[in-house]
PDB file of C-alpha atoms in Angstrom:
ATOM      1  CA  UNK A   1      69.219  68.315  62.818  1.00  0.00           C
ATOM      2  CA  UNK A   2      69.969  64.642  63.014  1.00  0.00           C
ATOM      3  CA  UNK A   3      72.425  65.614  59.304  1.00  0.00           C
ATOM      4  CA  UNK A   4      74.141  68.128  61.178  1.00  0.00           C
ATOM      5  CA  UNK A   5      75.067  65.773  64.467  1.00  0.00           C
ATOM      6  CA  UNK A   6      76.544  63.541  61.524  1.00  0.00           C
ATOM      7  CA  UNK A   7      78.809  66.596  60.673  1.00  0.00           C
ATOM      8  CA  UNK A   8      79.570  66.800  64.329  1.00  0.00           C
ATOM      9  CA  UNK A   9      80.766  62.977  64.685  1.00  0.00           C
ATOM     10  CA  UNK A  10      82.455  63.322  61.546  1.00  0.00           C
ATOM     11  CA  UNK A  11      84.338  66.318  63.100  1.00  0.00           C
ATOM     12  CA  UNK A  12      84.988  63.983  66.152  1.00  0.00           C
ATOM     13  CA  UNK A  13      86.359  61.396  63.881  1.00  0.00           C
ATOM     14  CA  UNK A  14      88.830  63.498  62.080  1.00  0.00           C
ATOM     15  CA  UNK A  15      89.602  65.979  63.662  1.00  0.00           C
ATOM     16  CA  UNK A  16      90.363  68.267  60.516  1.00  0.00           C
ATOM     17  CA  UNK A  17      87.421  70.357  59.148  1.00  0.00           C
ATOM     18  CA  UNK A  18      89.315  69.531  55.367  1.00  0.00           C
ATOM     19  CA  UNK A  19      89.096  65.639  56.013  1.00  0.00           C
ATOM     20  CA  UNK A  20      86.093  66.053  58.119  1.00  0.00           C
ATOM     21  CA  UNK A  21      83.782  67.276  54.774  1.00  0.00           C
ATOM     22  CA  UNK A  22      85.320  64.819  52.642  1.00  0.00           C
ATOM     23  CA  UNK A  23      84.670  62.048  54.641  1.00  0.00           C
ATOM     24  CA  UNK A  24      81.014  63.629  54.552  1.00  0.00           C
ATOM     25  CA  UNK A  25      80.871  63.990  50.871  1.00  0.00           C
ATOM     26  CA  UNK A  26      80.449  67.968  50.879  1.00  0.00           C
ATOM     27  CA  UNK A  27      82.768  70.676  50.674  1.00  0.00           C
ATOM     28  CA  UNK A  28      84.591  72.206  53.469  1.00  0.00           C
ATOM     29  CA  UNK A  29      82.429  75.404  53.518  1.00  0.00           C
ATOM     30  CA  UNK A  30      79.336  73.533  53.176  1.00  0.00           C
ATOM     31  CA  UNK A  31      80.384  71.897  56.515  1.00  0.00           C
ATOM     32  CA  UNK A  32      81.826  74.924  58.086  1.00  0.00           C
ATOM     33  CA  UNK A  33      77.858  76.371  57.367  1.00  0.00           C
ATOM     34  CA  UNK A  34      76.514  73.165  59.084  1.00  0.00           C
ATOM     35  CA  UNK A  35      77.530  73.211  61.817  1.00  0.00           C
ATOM     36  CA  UNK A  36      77.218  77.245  62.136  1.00  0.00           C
ATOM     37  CA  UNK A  37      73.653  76.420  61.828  1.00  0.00           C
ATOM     38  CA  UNK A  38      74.200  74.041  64.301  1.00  0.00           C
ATOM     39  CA  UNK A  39      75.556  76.176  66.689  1.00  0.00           C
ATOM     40  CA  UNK A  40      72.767  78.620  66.025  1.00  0.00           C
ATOM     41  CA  UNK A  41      70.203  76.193  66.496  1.00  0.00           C
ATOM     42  CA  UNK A  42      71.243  75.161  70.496  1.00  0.00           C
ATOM     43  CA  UNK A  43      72.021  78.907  70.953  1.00  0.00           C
ATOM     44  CA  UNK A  44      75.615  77.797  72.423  1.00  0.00           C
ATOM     45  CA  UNK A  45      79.814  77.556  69.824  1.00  0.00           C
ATOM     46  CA  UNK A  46      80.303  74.660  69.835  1.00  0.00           C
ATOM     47  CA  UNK A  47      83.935  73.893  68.000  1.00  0.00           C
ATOM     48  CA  UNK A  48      86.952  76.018  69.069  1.00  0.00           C
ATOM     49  CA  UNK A  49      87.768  78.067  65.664  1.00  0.00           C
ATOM     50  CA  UNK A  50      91.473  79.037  64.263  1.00  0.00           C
ATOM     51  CA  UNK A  51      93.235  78.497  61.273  1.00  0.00           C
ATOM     52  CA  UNK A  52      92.368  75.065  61.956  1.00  0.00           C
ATOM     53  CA  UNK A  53      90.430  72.927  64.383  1.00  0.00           C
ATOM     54  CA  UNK A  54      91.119  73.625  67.714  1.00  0.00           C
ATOM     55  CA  UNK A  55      89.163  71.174  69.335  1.00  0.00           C
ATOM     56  CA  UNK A  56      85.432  71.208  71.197  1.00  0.00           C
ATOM     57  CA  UNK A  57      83.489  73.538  73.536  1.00  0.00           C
ATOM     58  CA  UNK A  58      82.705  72.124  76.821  1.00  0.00           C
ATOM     59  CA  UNK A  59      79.333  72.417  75.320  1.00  0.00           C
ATOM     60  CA  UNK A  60      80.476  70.986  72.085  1.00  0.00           C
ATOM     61  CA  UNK A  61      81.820  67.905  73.892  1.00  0.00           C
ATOM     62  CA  UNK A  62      78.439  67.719  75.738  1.00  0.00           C
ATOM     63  CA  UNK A  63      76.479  68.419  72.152  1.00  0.00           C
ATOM     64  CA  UNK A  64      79.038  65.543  70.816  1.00  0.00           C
ATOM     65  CA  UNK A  65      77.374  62.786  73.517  1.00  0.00           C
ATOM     66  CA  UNK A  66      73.794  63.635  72.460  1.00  0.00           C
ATOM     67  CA  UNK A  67      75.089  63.320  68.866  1.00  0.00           C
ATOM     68  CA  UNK A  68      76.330  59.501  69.119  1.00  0.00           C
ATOM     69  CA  UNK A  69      73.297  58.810  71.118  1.00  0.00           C
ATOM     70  CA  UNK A  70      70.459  60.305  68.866  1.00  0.00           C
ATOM     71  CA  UNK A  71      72.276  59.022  65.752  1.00  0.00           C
ATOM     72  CA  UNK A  72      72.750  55.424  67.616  1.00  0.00           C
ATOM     73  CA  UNK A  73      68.773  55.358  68.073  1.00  0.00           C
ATOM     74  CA  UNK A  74      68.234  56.900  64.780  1.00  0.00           C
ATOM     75  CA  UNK A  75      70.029  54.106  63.225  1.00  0.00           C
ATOM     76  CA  UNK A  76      68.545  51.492  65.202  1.00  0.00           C
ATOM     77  CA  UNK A  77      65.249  52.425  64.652  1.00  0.00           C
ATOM     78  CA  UNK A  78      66.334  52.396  60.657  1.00  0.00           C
ATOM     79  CA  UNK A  79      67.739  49.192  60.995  1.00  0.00           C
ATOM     80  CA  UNK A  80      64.904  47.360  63.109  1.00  0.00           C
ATOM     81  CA  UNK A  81      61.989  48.575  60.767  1.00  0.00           C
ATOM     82  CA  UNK A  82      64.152  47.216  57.795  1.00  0.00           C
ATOM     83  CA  UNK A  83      64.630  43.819  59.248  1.00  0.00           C
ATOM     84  CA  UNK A  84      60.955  43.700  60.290  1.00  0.00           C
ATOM     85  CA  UNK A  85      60.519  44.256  56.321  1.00  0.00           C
ATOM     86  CA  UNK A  86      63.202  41.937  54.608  1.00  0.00           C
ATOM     87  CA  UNK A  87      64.929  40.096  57.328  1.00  0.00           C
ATOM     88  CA  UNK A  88      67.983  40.896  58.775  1.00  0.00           C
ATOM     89  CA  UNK A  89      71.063  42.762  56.146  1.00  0.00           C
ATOM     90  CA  UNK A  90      72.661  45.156  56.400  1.00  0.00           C
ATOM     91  CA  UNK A  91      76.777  46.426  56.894  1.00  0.00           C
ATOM     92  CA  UNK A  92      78.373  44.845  60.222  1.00  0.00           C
ATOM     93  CA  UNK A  93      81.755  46.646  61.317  1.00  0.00           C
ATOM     94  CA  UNK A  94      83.810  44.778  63.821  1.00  0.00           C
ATOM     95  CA  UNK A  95      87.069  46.376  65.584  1.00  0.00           C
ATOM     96  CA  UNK A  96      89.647  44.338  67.121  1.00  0.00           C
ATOM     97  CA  UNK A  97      92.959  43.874  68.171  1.00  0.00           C
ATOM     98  CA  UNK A  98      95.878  42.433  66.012  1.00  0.00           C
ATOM     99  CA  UNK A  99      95.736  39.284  68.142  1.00  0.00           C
ATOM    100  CA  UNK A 100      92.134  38.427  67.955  1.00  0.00           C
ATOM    101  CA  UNK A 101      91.879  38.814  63.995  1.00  0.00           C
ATOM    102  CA  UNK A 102      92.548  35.168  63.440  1.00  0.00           C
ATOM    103  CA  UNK A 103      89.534  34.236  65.380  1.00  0.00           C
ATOM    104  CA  UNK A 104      87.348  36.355  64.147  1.00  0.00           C
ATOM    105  CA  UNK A 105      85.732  33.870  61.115  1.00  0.00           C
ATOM    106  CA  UNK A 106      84.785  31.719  64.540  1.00  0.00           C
ATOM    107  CA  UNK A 107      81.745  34.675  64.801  1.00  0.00           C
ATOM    108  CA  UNK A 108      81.807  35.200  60.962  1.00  0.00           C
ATOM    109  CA  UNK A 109      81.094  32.561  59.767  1.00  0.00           C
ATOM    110  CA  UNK A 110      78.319  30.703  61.605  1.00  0.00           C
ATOM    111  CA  UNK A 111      76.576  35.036  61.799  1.00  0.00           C
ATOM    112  CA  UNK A 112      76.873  34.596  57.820  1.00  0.00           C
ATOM    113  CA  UNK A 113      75.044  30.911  57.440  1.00  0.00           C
ATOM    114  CA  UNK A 114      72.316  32.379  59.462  1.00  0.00           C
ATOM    115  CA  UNK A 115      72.227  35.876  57.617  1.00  0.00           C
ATOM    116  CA  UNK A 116      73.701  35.895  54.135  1.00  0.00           C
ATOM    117  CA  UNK A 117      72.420  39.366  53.184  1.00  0.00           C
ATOM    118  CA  UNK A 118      74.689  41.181  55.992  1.00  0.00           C
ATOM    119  CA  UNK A 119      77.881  42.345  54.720  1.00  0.00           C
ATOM    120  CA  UNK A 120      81.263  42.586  56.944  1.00  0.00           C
ATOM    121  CA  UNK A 121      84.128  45.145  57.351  1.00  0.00           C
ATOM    122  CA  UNK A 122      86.691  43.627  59.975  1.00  0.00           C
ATOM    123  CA  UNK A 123      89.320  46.554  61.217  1.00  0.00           C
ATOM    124  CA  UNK A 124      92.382  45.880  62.861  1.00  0.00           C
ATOM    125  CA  UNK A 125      92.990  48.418  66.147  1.00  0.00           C
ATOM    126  CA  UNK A 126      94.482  48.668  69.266  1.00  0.00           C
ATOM    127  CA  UNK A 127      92.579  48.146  72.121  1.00  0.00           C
ATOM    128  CA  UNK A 128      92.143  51.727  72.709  1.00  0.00           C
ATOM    129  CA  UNK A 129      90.826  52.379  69.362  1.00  0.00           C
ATOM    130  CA  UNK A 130      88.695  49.144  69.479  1.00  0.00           C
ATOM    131  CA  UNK A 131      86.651  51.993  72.252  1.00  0.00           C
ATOM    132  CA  UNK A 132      87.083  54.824  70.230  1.00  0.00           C
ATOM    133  CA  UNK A 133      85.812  53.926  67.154  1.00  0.00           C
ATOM    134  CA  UNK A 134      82.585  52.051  68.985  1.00  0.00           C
ATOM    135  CA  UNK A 135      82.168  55.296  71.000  1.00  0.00           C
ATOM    136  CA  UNK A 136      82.148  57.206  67.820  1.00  0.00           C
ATOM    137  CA  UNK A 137      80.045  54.828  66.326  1.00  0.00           C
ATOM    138  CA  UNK A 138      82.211  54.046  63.589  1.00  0.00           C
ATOM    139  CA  UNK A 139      82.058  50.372  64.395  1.00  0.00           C
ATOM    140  CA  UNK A 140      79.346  48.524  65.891  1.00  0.00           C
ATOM    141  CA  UNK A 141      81.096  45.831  67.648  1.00  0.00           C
ATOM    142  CA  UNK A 142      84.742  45.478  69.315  1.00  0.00           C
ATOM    143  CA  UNK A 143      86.751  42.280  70.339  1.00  0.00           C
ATOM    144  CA  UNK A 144      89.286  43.278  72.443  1.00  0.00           C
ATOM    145  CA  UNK A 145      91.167  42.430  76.409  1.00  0.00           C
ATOM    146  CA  UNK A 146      88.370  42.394  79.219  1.00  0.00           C
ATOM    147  CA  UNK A 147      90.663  42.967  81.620  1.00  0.00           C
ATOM    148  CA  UNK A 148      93.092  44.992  81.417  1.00  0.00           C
ATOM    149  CA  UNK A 149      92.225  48.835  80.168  1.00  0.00           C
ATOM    150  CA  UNK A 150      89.002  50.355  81.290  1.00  0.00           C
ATOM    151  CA  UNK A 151      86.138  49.187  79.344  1.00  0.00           C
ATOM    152  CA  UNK A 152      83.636  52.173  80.316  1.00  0.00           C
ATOM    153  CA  UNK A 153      79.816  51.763  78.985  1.00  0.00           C
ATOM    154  CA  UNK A 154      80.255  48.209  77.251  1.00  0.00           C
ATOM    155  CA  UNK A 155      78.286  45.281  76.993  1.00  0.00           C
ATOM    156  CA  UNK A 156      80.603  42.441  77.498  1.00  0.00           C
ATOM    157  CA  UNK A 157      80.892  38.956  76.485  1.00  0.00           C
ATOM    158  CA  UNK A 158      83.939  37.152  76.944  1.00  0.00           C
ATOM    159  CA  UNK A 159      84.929  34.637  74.547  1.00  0.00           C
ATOM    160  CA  UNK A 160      88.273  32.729  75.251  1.00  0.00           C
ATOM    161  CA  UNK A 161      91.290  33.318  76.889  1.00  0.00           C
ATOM    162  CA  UNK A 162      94.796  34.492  75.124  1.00  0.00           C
ATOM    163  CA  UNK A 163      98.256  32.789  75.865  1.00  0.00           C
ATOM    164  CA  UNK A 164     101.435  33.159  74.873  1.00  0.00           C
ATOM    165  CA  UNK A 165     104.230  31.614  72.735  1.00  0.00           C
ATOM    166  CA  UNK A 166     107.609  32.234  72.065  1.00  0.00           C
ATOM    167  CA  UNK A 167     108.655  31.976  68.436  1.00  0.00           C
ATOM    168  CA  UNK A 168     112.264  31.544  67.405  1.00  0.00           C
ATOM    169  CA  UNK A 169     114.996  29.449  64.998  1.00  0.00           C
ATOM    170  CA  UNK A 170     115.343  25.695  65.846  1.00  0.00           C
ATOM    171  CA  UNK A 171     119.344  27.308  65.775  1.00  0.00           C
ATOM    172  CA  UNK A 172     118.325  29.534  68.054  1.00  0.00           C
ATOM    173  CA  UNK A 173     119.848  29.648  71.533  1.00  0.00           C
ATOM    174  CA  UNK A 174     116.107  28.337  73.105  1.00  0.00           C
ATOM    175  CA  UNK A 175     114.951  26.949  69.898  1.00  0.00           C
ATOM    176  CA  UNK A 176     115.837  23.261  71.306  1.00  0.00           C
ATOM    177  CA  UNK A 177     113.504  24.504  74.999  1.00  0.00           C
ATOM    178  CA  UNK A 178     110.353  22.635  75.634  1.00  0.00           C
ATOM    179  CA  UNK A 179     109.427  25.763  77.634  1.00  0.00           C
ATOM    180  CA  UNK A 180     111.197  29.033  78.433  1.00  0.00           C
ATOM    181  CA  UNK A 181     110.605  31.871  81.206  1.00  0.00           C
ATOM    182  CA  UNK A 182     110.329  35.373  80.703  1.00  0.00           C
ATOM    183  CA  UNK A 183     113.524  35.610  82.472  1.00  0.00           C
ATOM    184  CA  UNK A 184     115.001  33.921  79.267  1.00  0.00           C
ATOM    185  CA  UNK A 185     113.297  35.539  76.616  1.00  0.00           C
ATOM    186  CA  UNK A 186     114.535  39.378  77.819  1.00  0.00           C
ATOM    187  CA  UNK A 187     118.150  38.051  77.459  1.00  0.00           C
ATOM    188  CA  UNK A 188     117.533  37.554  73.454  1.00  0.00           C
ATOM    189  CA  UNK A 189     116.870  40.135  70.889  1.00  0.00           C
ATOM    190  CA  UNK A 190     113.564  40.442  69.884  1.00  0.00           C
ATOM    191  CA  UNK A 191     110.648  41.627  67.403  1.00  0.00           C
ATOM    192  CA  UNK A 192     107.692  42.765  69.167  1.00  0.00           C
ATOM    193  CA  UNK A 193     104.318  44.722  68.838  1.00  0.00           C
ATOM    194  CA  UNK A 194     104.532  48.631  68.667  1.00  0.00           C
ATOM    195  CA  UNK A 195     104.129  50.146  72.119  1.00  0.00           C
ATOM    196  CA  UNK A 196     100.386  51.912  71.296  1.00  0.00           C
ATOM    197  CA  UNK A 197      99.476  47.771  71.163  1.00  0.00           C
ATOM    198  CA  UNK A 198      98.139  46.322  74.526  1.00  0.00           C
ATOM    199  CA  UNK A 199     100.015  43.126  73.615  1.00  0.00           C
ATOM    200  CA  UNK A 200     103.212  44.912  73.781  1.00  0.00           C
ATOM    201  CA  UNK A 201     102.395  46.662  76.852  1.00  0.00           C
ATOM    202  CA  UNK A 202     101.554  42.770  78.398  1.00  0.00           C
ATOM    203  CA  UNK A 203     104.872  41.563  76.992  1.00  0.00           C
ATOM    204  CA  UNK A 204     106.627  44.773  78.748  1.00  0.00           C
ATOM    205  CA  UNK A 205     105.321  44.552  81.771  1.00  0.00           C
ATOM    206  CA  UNK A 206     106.574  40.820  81.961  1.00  0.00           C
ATOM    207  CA  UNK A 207     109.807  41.632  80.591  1.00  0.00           C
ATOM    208  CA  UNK A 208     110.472  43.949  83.461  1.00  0.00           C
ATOM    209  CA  UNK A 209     109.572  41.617  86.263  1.00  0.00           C
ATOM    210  CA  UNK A 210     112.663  39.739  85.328  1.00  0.00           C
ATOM    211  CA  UNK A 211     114.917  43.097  86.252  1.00  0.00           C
ATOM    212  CA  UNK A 212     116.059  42.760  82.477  1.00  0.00           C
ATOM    213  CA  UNK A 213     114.083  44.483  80.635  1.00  0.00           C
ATOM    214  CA  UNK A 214     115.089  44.896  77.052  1.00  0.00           C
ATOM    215  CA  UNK A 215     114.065  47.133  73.898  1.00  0.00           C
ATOM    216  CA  UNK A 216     113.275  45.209  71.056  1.00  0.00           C
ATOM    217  CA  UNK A 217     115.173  45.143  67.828  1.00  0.00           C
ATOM    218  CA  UNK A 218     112.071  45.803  65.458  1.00  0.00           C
ATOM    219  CA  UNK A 219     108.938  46.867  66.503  1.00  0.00           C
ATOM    220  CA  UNK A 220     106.066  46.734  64.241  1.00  0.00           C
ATOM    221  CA  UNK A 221     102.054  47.678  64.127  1.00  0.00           C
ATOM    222  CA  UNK A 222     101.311  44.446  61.964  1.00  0.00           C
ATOM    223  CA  UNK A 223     101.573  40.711  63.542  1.00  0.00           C
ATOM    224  CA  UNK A 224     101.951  40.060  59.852  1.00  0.00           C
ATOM    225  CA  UNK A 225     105.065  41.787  59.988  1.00  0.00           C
ATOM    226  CA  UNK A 226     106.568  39.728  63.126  1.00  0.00           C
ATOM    227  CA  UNK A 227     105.759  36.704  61.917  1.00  0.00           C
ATOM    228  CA  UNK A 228     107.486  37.200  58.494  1.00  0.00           C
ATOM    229  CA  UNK A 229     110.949  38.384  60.498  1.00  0.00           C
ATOM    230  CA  UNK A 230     110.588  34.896  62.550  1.00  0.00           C
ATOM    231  CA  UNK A 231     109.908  32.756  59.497  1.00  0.00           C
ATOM    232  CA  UNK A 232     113.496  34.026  57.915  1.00  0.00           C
ATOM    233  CA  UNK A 233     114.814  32.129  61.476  1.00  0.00           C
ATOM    234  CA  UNK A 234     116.815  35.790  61.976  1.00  0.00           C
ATOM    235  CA  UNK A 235     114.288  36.974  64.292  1.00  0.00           C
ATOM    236  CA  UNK A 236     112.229  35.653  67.924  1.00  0.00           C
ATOM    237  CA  UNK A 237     109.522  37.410  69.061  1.00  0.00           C
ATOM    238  CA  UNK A 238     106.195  36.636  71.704  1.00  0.00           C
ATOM    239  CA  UNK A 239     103.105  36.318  70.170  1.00  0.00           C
ATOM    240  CA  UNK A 240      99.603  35.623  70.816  1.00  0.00           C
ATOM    241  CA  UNK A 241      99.001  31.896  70.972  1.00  0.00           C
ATOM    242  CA  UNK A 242      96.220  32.251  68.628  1.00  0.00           C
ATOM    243  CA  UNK A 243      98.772  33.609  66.021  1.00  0.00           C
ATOM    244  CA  UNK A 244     100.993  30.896  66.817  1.00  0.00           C
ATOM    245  CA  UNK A 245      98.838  28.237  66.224  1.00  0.00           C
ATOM    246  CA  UNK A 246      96.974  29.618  62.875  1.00  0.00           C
ATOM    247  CA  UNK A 247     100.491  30.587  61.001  1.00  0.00           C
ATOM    248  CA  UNK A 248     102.150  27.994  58.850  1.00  0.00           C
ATOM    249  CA  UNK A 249     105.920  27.666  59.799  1.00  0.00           C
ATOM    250  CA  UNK A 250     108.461  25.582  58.536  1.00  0.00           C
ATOM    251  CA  UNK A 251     109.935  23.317  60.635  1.00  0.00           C
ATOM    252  CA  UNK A 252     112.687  25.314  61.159  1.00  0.00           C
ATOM    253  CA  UNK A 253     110.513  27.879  63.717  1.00  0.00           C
ATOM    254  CA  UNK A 254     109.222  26.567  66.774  1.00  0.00           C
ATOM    255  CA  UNK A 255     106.565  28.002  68.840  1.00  0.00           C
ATOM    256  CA  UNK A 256     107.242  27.298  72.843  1.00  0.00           C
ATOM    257  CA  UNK A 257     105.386  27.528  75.643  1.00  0.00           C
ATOM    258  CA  UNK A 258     105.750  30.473  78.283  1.00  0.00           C
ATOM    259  CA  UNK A 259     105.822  29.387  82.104  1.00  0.00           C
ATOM    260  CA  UNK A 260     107.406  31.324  84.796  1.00  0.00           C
ATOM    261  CA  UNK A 261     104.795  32.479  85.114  1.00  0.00           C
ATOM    262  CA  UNK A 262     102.344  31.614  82.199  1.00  0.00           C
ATOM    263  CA  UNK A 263     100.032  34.462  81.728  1.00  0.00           C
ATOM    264  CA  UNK A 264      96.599  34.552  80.634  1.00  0.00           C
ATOM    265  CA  UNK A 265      94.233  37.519  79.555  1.00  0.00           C
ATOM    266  CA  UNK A 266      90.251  37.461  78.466  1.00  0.00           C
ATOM    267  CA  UNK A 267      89.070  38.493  75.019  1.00  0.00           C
ATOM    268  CA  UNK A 268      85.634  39.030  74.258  1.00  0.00           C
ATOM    269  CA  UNK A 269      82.943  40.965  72.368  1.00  0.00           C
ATOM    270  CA  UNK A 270      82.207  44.362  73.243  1.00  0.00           C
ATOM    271  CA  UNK A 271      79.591  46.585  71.859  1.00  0.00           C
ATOM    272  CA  UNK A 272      77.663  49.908  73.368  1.00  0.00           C
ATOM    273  CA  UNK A 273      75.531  49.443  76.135  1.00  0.00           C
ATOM    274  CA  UNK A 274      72.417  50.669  74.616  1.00  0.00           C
ATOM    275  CA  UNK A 275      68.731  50.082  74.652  1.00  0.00           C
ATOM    276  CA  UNK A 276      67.212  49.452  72.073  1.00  0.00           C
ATOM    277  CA  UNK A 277      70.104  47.575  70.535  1.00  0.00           C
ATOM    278  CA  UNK A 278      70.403  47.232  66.571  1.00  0.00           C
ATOM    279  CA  UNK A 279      69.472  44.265  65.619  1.00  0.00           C
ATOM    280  CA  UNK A 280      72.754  43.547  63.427  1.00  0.00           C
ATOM    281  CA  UNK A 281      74.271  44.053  66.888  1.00  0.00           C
ATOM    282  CA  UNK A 282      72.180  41.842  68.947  1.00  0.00           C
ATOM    283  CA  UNK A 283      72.140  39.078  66.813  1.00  0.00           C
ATOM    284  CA  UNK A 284      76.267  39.128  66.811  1.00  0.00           C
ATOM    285  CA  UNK A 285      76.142  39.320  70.438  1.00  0.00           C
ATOM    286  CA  UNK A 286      73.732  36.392  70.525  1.00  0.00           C
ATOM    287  CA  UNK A 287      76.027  34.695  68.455  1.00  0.00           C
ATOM    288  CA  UNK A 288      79.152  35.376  70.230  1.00  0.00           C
ATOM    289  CA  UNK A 289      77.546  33.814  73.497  1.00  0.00           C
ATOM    290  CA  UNK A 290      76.593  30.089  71.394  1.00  0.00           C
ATOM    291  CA  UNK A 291      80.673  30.544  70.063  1.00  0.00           C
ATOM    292  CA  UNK A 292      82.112  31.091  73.593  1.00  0.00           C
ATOM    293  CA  UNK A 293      81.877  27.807  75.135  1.00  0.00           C
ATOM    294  CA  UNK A 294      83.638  25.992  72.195  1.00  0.00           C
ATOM    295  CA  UNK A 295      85.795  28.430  71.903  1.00  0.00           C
ATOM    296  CA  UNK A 296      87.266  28.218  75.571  1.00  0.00           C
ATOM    297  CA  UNK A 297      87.857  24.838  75.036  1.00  0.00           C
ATOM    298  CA  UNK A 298      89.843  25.103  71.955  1.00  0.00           C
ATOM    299  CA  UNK A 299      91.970  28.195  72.788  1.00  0.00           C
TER     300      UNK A 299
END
């Protein structure tokens, strides 16, 4: 049973019965009979059948719930009889936002001095697929905005507090500003964030406060990608202060304060609100809580 609710979240996940059974390992009919036998094991259909996937059954969706939370425990219960073995190991996958990625190595780091034998796979998301993929349990852990989108069943720590910087040319029209306002900014063209980002959606909202709101000149999904365009001194663009301050620019890009009015918004840790927890999870979130106060400071 437990193999065929993995089917079920791997159906969840893709969304394609094709991509589904490869990301299982199997073939597509040995899925398709899976989860038939599913089906004929609660007595209920569960997946809306067509050429393709269709989507789930009321009762599928409800089946799909029981799923994550039977294969949560199961795991946990894998995972805590392992450490109680050999200590803790074990794979740790941690979602988060463009902005945050820099400051991830602040939990990293000190988790790996404690506990060299666990292994990490960071993934870059927007802050609505930070809660997907926990909620799917495809990642165990999320740092993402506290504030802002609805969190639903999270545990919650909150680690530091993001700002904002203007980047631009030293020949730029602002580049010789100790500070600018948003008012300023939307009169320049701009590289920003994709629109799916919640940083984007932050900068937007500012932008049209001012009455001149503005579309940008080159959007991107990659603050790798934005920072490259401003190093050429071609480009200006709002970032995270975080990014500002851990990117190596030549003296020819400045990064200047926001006022007018300087925003702030909470990052933090999120993971499933769950009892018992994993213990991979527990000991990040443990972890996260000795980082915050430091981390506040600094950022």
């Amino acid at each position: 049973m437990i193999d065929r609710f993995e089917l079920l979240l791997a159906l969840a996940k893709e969304r394609h019965f094709g991509r589904a059974a490869e990301a299982c390992g199997i073939t597509q009919p040995t899925l398709s009979a899976g989860l038939k036998q599913l089906e004929e094991a609660l007595g209920v259909r569960l997946v809306e059948r067509g050429s393709r996937f269709i989507g789930f059954t009321p009762e599928g969706e409800r089946a799909l719930e029981w799923a994550r939370r039977i294969i949560a425990d199961t795991r946990a219960m894998r995972q805590e009889i392992a450490t109680l073995r050999k200590g803790l190991s074990g794979h740790m996958r941690i979602a988060a936002i463009p902005t945050a990625m820099p400051m991830l190595s602040e939990l990293t780091t000190p988790f790996h001095q404690k506990h060299g034998d666990v292994r990490f796979t960071l993934i870059s998301a927007s802050s609505n697929e930070v809660l997907r993929l926990i909620e799917n349990l495809e990642a165990d852990a999320g740092v993402t905005y506290l504030d802002n989108d609805p969190l639903g069943r999270v545990k919650t720590v909150p680690l530091y507090t993001e700002g904002y910087r203007f980047l631009t040319s030293v020949n730029a029209p602002l580049g010789d500003r100790q500070k600018v306002s948003w008012e300023e900014i939307a009169r320049v063209p701009l590289c920003l964030l994709t629109p799916d980002m919640q940083n984007r959606r932050i900068v937007d909202r500012q932008l049209r406060e001012t009455g001149q709101a503005t579309e940008p000149m080159l959007e991107a999904n990659s603050t790798i990608a934005l920072l490259s365009h401003v190093r050429t001194g071609q480009w200006s663009s709002v970032v995270a202060k975080t990014l500002a301050d851990v990117f190596a620019f030549p003296n020819s890009i400045r990064s200047i304060p926001i006022g007018e009015p300087e925003i702030v918004h909470q990052i933090g840790l999120v993971a499933l609100d769950r009892e018992p927890m994993t213990p991979l999870v527990a000991a990040l979130i443990a972890e996260a809580k000795a980082a915050a106060p430091d981390l506040a400071k600094r950022i």
